[in-house]
Coordinates of C-alpha atoms and ligand atoms in Angstrom, one line a residue:
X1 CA 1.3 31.4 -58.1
X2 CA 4.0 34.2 -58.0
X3 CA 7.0 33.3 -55.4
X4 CA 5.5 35.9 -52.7
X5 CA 2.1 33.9 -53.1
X6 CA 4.2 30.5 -52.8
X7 CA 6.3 32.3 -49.6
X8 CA 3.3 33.6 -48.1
X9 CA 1.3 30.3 -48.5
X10 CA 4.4 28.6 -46.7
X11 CA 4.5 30.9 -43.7
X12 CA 0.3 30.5 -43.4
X13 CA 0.8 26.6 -42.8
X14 CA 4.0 27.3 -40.7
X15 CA 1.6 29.2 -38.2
X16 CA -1.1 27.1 -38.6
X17 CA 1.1 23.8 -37.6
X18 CA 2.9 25.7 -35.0
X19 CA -1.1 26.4 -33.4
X20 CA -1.9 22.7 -34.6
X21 CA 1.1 21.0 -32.1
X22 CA 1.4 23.3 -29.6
X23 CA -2.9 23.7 -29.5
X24 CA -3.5 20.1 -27.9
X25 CA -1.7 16.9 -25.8
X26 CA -2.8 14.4 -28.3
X27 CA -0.2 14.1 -30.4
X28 CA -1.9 11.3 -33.1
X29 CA -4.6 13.7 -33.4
X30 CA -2.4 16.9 -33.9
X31 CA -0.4 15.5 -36.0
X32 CA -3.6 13.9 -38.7
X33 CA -4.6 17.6 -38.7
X34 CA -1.0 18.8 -39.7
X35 CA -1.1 16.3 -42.8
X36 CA -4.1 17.6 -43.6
X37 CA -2.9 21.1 -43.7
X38 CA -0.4 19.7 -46.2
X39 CA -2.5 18.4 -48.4
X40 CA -4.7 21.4 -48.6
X41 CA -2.2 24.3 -48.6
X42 CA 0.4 22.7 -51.0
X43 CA -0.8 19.7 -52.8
X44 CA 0.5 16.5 -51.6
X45 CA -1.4 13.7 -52.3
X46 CA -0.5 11.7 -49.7
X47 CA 1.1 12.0 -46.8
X48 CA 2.6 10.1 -43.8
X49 CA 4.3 10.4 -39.9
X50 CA 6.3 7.5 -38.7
X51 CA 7.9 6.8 -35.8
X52 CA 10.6 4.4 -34.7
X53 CA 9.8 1.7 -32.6
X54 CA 12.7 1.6 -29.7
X55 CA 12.0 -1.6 -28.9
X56 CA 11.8 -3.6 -32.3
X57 CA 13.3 -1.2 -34.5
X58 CA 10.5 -0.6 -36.9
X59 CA 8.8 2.3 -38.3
X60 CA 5.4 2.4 -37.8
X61 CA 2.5 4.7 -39.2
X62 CA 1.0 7.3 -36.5
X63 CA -0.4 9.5 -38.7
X64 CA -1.6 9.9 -42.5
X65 CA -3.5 11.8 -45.0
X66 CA -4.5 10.5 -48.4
X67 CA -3.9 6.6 -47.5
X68 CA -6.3 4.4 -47.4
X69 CA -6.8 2.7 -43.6
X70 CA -5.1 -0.8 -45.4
X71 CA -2.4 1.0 -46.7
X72 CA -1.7 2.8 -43.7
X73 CA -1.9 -0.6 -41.9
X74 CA 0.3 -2.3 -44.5
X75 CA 3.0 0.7 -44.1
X76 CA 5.7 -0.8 -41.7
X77 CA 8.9 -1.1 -42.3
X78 CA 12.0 -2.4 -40.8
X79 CA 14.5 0.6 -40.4
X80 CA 16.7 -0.7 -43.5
X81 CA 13.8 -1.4 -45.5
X82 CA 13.3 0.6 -48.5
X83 CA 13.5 4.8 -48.2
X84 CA 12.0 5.5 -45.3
X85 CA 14.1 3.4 -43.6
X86 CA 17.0 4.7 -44.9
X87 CA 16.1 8.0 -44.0
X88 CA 15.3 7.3 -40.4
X89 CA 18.7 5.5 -40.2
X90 CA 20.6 7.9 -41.8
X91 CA 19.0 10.7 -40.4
X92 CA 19.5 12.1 -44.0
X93 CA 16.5 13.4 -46.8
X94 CA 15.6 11.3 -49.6
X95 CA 14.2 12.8 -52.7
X96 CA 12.7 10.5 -55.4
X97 CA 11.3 12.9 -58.3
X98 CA 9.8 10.5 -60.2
X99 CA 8.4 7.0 -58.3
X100 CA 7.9 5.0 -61.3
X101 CA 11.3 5.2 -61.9
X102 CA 12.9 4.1 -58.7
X103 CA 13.5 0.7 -58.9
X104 CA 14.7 0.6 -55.3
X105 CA 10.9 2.4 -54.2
X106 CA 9.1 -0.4 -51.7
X107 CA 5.9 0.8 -51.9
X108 CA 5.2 0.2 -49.0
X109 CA 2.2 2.9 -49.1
X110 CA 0.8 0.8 -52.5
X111 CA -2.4 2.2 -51.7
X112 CA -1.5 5.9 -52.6
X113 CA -4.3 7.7 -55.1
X114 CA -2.6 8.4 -57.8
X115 CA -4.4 11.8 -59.3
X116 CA -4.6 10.6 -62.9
X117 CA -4.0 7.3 -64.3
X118 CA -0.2 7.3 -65.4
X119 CA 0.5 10.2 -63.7
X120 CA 3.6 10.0 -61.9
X121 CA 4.5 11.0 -58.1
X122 CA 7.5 12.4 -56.4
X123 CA 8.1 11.2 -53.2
X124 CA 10.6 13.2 -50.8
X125 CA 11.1 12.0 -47.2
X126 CA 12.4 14.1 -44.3
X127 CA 14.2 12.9 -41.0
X128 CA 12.0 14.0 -37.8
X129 CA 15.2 14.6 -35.4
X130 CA 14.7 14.7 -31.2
X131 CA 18.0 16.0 -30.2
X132 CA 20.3 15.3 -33.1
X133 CA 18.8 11.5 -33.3
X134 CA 16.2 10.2 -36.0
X135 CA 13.1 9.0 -34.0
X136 CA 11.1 8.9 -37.4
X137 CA 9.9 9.9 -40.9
X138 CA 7.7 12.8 -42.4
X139 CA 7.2 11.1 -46.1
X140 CA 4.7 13.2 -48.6
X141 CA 3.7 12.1 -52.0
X142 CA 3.6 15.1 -54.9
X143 CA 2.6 15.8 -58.5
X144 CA 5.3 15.0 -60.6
X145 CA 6.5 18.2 -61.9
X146 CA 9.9 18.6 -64.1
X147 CA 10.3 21.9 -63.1
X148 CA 9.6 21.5 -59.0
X149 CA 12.6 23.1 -56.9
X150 CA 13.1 20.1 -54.7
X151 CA 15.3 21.7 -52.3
X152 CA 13.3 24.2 -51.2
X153 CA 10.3 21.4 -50.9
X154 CA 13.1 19.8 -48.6
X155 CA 13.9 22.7 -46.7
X156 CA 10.1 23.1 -46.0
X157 CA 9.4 20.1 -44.9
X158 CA 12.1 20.1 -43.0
X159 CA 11.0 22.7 -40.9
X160 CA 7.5 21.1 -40.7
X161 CA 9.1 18.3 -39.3
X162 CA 11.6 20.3 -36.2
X163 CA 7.8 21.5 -35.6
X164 CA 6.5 17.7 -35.0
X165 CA 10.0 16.3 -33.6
X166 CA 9.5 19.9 -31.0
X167 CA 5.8 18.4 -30.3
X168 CA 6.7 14.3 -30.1
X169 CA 9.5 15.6 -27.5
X170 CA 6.7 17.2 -25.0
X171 CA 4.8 14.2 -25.3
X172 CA 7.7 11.9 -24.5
X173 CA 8.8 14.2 -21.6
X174 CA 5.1 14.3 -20.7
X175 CA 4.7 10.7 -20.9
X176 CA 7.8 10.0 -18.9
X177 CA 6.5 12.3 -16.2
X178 CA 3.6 10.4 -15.7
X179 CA 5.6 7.6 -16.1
X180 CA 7.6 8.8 -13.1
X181 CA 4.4 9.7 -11.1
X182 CA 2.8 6.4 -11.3
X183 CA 5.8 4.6 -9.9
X184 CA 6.1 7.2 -7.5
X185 CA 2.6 6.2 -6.5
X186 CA 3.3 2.7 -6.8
X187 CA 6.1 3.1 -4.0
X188 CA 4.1 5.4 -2.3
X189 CA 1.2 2.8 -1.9
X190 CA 3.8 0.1 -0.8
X191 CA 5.2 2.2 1.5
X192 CA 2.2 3.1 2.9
X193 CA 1.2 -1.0 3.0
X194 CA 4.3 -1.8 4.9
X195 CA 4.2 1.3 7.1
X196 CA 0.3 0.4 7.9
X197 CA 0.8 -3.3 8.4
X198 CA 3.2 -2.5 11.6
X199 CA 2.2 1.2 12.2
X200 CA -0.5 0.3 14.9
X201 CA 1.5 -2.9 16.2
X202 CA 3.8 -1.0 19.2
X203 CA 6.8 -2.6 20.6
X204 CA 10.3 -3.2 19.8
X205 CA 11.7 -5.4 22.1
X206 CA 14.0 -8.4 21.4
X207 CA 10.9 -10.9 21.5
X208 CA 8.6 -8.8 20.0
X209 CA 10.6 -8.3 16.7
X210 CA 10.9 -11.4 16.6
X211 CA 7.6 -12.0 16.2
X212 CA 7.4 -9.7 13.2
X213 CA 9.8 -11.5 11.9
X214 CA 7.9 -14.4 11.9
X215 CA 5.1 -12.7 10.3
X216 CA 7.5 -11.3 7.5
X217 CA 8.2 -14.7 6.5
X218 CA 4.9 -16.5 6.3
X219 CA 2.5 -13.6 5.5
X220 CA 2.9 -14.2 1.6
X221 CA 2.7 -18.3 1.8
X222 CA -0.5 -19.6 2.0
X223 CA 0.4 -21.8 5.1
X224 CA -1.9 -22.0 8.0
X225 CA -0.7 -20.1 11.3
X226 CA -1.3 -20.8 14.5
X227 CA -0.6 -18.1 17.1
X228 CA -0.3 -18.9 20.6
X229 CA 0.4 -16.6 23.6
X230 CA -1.8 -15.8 26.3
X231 CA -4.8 -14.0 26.4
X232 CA -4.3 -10.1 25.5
X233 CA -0.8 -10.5 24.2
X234 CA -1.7 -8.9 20.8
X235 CA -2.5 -12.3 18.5
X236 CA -5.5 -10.8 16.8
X237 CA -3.5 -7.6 15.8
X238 CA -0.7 -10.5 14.2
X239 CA -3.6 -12.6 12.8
X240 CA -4.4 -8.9 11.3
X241 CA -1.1 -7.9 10.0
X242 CA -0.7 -11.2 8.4
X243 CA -3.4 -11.1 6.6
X244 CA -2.5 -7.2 5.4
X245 CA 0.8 -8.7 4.7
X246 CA -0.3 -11.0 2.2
X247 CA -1.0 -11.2 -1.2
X248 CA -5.1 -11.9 -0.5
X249 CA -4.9 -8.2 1.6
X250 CA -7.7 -6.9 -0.7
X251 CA -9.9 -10.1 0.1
X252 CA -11.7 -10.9 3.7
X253 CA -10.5 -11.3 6.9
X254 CA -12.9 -13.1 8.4
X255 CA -12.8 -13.7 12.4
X256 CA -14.8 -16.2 14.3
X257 CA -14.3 -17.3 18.0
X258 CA -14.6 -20.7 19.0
X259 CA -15.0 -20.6 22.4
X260 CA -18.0 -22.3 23.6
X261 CA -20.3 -22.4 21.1
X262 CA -22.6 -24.9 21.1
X263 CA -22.1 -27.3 17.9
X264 CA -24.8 -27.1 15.7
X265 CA -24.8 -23.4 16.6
X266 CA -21.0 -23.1 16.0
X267 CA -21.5 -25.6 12.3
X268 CA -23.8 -23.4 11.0
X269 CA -21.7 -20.4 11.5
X270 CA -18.6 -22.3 9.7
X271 CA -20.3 -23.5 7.3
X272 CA -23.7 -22.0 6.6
X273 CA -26.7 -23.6 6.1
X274 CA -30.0 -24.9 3.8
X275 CA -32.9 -23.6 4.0
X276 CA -34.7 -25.6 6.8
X277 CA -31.5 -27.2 8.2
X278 CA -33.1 -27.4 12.0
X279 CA -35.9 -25.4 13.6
X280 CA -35.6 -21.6 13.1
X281 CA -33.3 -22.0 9.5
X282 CA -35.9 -19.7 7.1
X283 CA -33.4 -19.7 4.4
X284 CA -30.2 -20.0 3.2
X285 CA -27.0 -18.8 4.2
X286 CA -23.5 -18.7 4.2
X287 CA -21.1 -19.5 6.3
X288 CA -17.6 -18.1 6.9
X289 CA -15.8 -20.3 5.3
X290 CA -18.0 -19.0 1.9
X291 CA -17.6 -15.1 3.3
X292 CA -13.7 -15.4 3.4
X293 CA -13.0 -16.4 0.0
X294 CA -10.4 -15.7 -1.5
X295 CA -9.1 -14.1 1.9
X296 CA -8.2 -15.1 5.3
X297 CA -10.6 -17.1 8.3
X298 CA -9.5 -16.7 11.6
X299 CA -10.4 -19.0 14.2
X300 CA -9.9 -17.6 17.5
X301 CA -10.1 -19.2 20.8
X302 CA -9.2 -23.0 18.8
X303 CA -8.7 -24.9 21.8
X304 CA -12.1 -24.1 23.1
X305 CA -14.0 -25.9 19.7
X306 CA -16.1 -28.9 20.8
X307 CA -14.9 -32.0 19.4
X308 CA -17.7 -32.9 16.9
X309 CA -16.9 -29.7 15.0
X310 CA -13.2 -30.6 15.1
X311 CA -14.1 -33.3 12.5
X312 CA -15.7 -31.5 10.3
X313 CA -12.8 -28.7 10.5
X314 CA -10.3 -31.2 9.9
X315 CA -12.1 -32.4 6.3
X316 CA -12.3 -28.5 5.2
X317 CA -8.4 -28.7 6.4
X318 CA -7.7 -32.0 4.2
X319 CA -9.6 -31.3 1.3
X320 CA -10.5 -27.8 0.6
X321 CA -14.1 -28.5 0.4
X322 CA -17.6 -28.8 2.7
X323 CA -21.3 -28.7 2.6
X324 CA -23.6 -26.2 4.4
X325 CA -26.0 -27.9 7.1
X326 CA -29.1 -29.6 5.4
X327 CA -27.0 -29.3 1.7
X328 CA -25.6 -31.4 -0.6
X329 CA -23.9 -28.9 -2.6
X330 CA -20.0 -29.6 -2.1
X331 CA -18.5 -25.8 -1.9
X332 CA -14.7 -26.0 -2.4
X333 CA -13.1 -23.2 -0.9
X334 CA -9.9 -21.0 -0.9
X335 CA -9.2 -20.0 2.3
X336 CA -6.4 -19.5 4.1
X337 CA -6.5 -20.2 8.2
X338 CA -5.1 -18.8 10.9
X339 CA -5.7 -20.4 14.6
X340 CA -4.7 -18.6 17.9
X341 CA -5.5 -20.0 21.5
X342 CA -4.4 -19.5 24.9
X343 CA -4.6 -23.1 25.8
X344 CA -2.1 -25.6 26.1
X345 CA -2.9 -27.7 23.4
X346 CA -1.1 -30.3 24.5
X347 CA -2.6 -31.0 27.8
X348 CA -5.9 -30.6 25.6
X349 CA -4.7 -33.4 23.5
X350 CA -4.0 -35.4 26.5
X351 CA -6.9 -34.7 27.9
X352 CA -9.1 -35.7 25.1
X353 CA -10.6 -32.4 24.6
X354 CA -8.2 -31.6 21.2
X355 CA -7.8 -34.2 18.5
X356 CA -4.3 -34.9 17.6
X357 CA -5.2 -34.6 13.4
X358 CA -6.2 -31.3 13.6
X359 CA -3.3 -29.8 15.7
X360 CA -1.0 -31.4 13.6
X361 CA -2.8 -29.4 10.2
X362 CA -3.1 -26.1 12.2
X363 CA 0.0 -26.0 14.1
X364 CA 2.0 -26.1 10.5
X365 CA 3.5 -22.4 11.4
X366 CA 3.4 -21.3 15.1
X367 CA 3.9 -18.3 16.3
X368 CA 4.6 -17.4 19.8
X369 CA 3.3 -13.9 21.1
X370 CA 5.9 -13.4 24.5
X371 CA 3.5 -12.3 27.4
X372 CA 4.0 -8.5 28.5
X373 CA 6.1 -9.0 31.5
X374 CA 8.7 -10.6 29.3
X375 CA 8.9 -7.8 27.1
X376 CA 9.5 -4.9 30.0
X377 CA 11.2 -2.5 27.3
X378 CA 7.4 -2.3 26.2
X379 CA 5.4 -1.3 28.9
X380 CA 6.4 2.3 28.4
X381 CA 6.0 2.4 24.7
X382 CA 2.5 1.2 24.7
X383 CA 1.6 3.1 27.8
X384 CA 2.1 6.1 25.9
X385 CA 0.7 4.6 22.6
X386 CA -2.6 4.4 24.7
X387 CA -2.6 7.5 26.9
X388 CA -2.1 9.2 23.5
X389 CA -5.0 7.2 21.9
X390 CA -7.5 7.8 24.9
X391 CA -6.5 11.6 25.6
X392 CA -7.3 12.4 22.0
X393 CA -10.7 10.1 22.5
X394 CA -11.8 11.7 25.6
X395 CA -10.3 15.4 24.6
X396 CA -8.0 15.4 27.4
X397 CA -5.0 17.2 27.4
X398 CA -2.9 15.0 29.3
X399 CA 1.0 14.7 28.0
X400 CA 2.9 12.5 30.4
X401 CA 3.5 10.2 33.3
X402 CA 4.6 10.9 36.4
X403 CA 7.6 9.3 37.5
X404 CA 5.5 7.1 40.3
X405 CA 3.2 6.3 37.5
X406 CA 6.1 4.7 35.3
X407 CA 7.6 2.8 38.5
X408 CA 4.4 1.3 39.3
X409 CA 3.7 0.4 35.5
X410 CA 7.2 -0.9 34.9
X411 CA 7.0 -3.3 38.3
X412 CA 3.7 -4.5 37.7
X413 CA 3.8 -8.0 36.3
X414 CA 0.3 -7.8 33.7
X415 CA -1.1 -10.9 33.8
X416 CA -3.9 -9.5 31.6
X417 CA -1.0 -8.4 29.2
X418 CA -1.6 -5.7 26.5
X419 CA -5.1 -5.5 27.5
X420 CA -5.1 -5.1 30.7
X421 CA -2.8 -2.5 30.3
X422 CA -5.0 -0.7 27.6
X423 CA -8.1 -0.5 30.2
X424 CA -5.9 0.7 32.5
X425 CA -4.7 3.7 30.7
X426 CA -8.4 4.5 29.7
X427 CA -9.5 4.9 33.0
X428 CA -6.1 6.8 34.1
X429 CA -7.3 8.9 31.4
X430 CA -10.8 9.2 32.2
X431 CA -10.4 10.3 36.0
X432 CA -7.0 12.2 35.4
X433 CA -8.1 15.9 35.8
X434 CA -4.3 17.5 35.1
X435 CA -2.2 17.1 32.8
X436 CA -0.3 14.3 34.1
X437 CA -1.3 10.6 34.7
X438 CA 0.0 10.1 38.3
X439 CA 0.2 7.1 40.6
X440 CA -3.2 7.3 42.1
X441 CA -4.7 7.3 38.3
X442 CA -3.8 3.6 38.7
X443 CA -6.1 0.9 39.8
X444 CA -5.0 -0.4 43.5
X445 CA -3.5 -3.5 41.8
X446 CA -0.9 -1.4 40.8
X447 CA -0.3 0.8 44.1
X448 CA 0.6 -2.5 46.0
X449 CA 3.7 -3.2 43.7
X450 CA 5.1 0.2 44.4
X451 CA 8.8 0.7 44.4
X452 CA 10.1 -3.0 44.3
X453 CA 7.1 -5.2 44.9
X454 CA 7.4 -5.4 48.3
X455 CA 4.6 -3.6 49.9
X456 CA 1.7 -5.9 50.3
X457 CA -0.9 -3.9 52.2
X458 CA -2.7 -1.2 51.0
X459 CA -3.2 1.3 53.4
X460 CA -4.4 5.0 54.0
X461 CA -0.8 6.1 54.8
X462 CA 1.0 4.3 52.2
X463 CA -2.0 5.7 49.7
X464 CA -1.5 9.0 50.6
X465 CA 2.6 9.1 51.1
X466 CA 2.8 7.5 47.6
X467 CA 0.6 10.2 46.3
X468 CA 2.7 12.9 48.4
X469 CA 6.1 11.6 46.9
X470 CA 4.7 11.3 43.7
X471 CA 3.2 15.0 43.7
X472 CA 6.8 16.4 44.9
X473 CA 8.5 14.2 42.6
X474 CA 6.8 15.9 39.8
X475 CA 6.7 19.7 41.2
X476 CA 10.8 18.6 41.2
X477 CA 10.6 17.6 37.9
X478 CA 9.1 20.8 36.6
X479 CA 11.6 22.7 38.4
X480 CA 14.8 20.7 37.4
X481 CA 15.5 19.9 40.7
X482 CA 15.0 23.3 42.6
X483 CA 13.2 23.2 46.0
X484 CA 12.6 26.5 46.6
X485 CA 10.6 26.9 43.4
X486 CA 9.0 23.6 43.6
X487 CA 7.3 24.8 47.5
X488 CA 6.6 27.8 45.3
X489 CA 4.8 26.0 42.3
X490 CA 3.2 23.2 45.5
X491 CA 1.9 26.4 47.9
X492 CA 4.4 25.0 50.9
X493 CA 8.0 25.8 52.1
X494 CA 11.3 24.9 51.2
X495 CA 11.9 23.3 54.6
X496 CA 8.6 21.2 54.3
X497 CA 9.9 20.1 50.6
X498 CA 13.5 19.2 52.1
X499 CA 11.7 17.2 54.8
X500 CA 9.7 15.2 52.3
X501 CA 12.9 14.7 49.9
X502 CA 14.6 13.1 52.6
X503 CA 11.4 11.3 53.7
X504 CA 10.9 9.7 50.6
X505 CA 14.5 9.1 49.5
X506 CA 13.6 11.4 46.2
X507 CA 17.3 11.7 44.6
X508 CA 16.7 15.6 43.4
X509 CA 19.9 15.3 41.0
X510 CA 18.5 13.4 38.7
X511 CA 16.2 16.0 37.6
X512 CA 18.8 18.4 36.9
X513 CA 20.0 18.2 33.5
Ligands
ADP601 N1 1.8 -4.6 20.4 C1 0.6 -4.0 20.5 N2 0.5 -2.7 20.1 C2 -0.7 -2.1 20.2 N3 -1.8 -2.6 20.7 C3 -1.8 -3.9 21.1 C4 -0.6 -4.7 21.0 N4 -0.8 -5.9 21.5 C5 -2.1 -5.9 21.9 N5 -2.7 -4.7 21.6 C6 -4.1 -4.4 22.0 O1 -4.5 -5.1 23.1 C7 -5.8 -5.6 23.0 C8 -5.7 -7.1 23.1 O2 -5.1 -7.7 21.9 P1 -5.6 -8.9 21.2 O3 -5.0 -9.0 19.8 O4 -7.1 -9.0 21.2 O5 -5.0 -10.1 22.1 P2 -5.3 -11.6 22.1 O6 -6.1 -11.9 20.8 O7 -4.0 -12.2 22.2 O8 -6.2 -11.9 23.3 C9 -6.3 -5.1 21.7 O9 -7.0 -3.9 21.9 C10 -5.0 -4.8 20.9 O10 -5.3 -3.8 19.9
MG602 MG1 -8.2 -12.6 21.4

């Protein structure tokens, strides 16, 4: 081969590693093709890429031509081991002309073909640098040939192996990237947990945090909860966000109400049954306690269970185990509870209608849901929680309250709490033809507690002058405060408007902002 042959030949693989690395994303796979080039282009018999471990400091094989799969396997060295080692501490090329001779050569690579019997090999090994900083080895074995010119082989390989340290650098910025990505996503996800778990619960009064509080601190235990409060105060929707709290979120939530159920009816709902249990049982089937595995039961309405089923709760409670109706099979079970009720448990327990036992296991965490008239701050923030829910529902495009609206809302004491306040804004929405929700949207319950809670009687006048001041209140509203525009925008005078104010005591300066 001439030296323009040898130059040209160089070049050739030069290009063709350049396309190799920069032609794919797997690097193992690019770089075993590379080798290959090597060994076909310019001779060398074997071949190998290694790359420092960070984490234990060893060298291990990634790629190789002209090994055999043991002696790849067998090739790993601690970084002061032998000459690779040395060369991926020192960062420095090694050249050993002839390997026989060497008596510091760890053959590490024992298994390389050697092309004749007694034929010798030079081994040279090259740095692969990633910004100044050894992160591994490019080691070929070659004919033993007096006459080689072994710095240009170095120089060669050298550049071969900028080429690889270029492509290992894309992969580790690549890798880091998706790296970066998946905890992105990871803290996305979470976020997303924590903003869903709370996101549909609306409130954020003194009593109400502190309820979440609660929940913050018991939703990853696996202690039983029981939530009292009265009836519509939200103690599903905690029941809920306890169970999306915790760490069996991906499991069942299972509900089942209590109330009233007749027992054998309300047993083989628990617990399942045999095939021909009683009358009517065709087959078999499971209970709730079987369907919440692994997740969360919910017994709603506790305080209405009869008392033969309170037994047989209490025995799931105390040892994690049952048996459907007309089984024998014992069914252990991982479940964790939550109870809520309305009832005062303790004049059920006095009464005879609770046992004490089973209070005592469910009542282990209790959570107290405030009723809405404690929690004034609110009324407002649900109001518009719902008119928002039900306007989008219904495809009305209704944006606010009037100001009557949100007196009689505020005074009004709820004793059907969250719920009743929920139904109320549905129909608001459903017989609201404007875009405002305005006093006589509400049900007559409400229209009696006008202003302070003093008018008792509901009559035509006091209907119609709360719908008058509540019509010019809002006209006022719209106009900041100016009368003549608001007996524009209401089809009256300014007199009649100045009449009313005056009437109905409406303070015009508080409009004008
Ligand atoms: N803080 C709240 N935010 C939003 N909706 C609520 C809130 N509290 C209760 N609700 C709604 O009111 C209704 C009654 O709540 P629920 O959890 O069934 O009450 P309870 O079980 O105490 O009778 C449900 O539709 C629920 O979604
Ligand atoms: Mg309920």
């Amino acid at each position: 081969m001439t030296p323009q042959q040898a130059e040209a030949r160089k070049l050739a693989t030069f290009l063709e590693t350049g396309q190799i690395l920069a032609g794919t994303l797997k690097l193992k796979e690019a770089l075993s093709r590379v080798l290959a080039t090597l060994g076909r282009q310019h001779g060398m018999m074997g071949s190998a890429v290694m790359l420092l471990d960070q984490d234990t400091n060893e060298l291990h094989i990634v790629a190789s031509h002209g090994l055999d799969e043991s002696g790849a396997r067998r090739g790993k060295y601690r970084i002061s081991e032998g000459i690779t080692g040395r060369v991926a501490q020192t960062g420095k090329p090694v050249i050993v002309p002839q390997i026989s001779r060497e008596p510091m050569f760890l053959d590490g690579m024992r298994a390389r073909k050697r092309p004749l019997k007694r034929q010798d090999l030079s081994f040279i090994c090259v740095p692969i640098l990633v910004s100044g900083k050894p992160v591994g080895v490019l080691g070929v074995d070659l004919t033993y040939k007096a006459e080689r010119d072994y710095d240009q082989a170095i120089s060669f390989l050298s550049i071969i192996a900028t080429m690889i340290a270029q492509a290992i650098k894309v992969d580790h910025l690549i890798e880091a990237d998706n790296q970066r990505l998946l905890n992105e996503n990871i803290h996305l996800k979470q976020e997303l947990r924590e903003r869903y778990d709370f996101s549909h619960i609306i409130g954020n009064s003194g009593p109400l945090r502190q309820v979440y509080e609660q929940v913050t601190q018991v939703a990853r235990t696996n202690t039983t909860v029981l939530l009292r409060g009265e009836s519509g105060t939200g103690k599903e929707l905690i029941a809920h966000a306890i169970h999306y709290n915790s760490l069996r979120a991906s499991k069942p939530f299972i509900k089942v109400s209590c109330a009233a159920l007749p027992e054998t009816l309300m047993e083989s709902e628990l617990f399942g049954y045999e095939k021909g249990a009683f009358t009517g049982a065709q087959g078999r089937k499971k209970g709730r306690f079987e369907l919440a595995e692994g997740g969360t039961l919910f017994l709603d309405e506790i305080g209405d269970l009869n008392v033969s089923t309170q037994i047989k709760l209490l025995r799931v409670l105390q040892e994690r185990e049952f048996e459907r109706l007309g089984g024998i099979e014992t069914i252990k079970v991982n479940v964790r509870l939550i109870a809520a009720t309305n009832k005062n448990m303790e004049q059920a327990i006095a009464d005879g209608h609770f046992r004490k036992d089973l209070y005592y296991r469910l009542n282990v965490f209790a959570i107290f849901m405030p009723p809405l008239r404690e929690r004034k701050s609110d009324v407002l923030l649900l109001a518009d929680h719902f008119l928002e829910k039900y306007a989008l529902e219904h495809g009305k495009r209704i944006k606010r309250f009037s100001t009557l609206a949100i007196d009689m809302l505020t005074s009004y004491h709820w004793p059907g709490n969250v719920r009743e306040l929920e139904n109320i804004i549905e129909r608001a929405v459903l017989v609201c033809e404007t875009n405002v929700i305005h006093g006589h949207h509400l049900p007559p319950t409400l229209q009696t507690a006008e202003g302070s809670g003093t008018v008792t009687r509901l009559s035509l006048d006091s209907t119609v002058a709360a719908f008058e001041r509540d019509i010019i209140t809002d006209a006022l509203k719209t106009t900041r405060g100016n009368r003549k525009r608001a007996a524009k925008l209401l089809d009256t005078t300014e007199r009649i408007i100045g009449y009313k104010v005056k009437t109905y005591g409406i303070d015009c300066d508080r409009f004008r902002k």
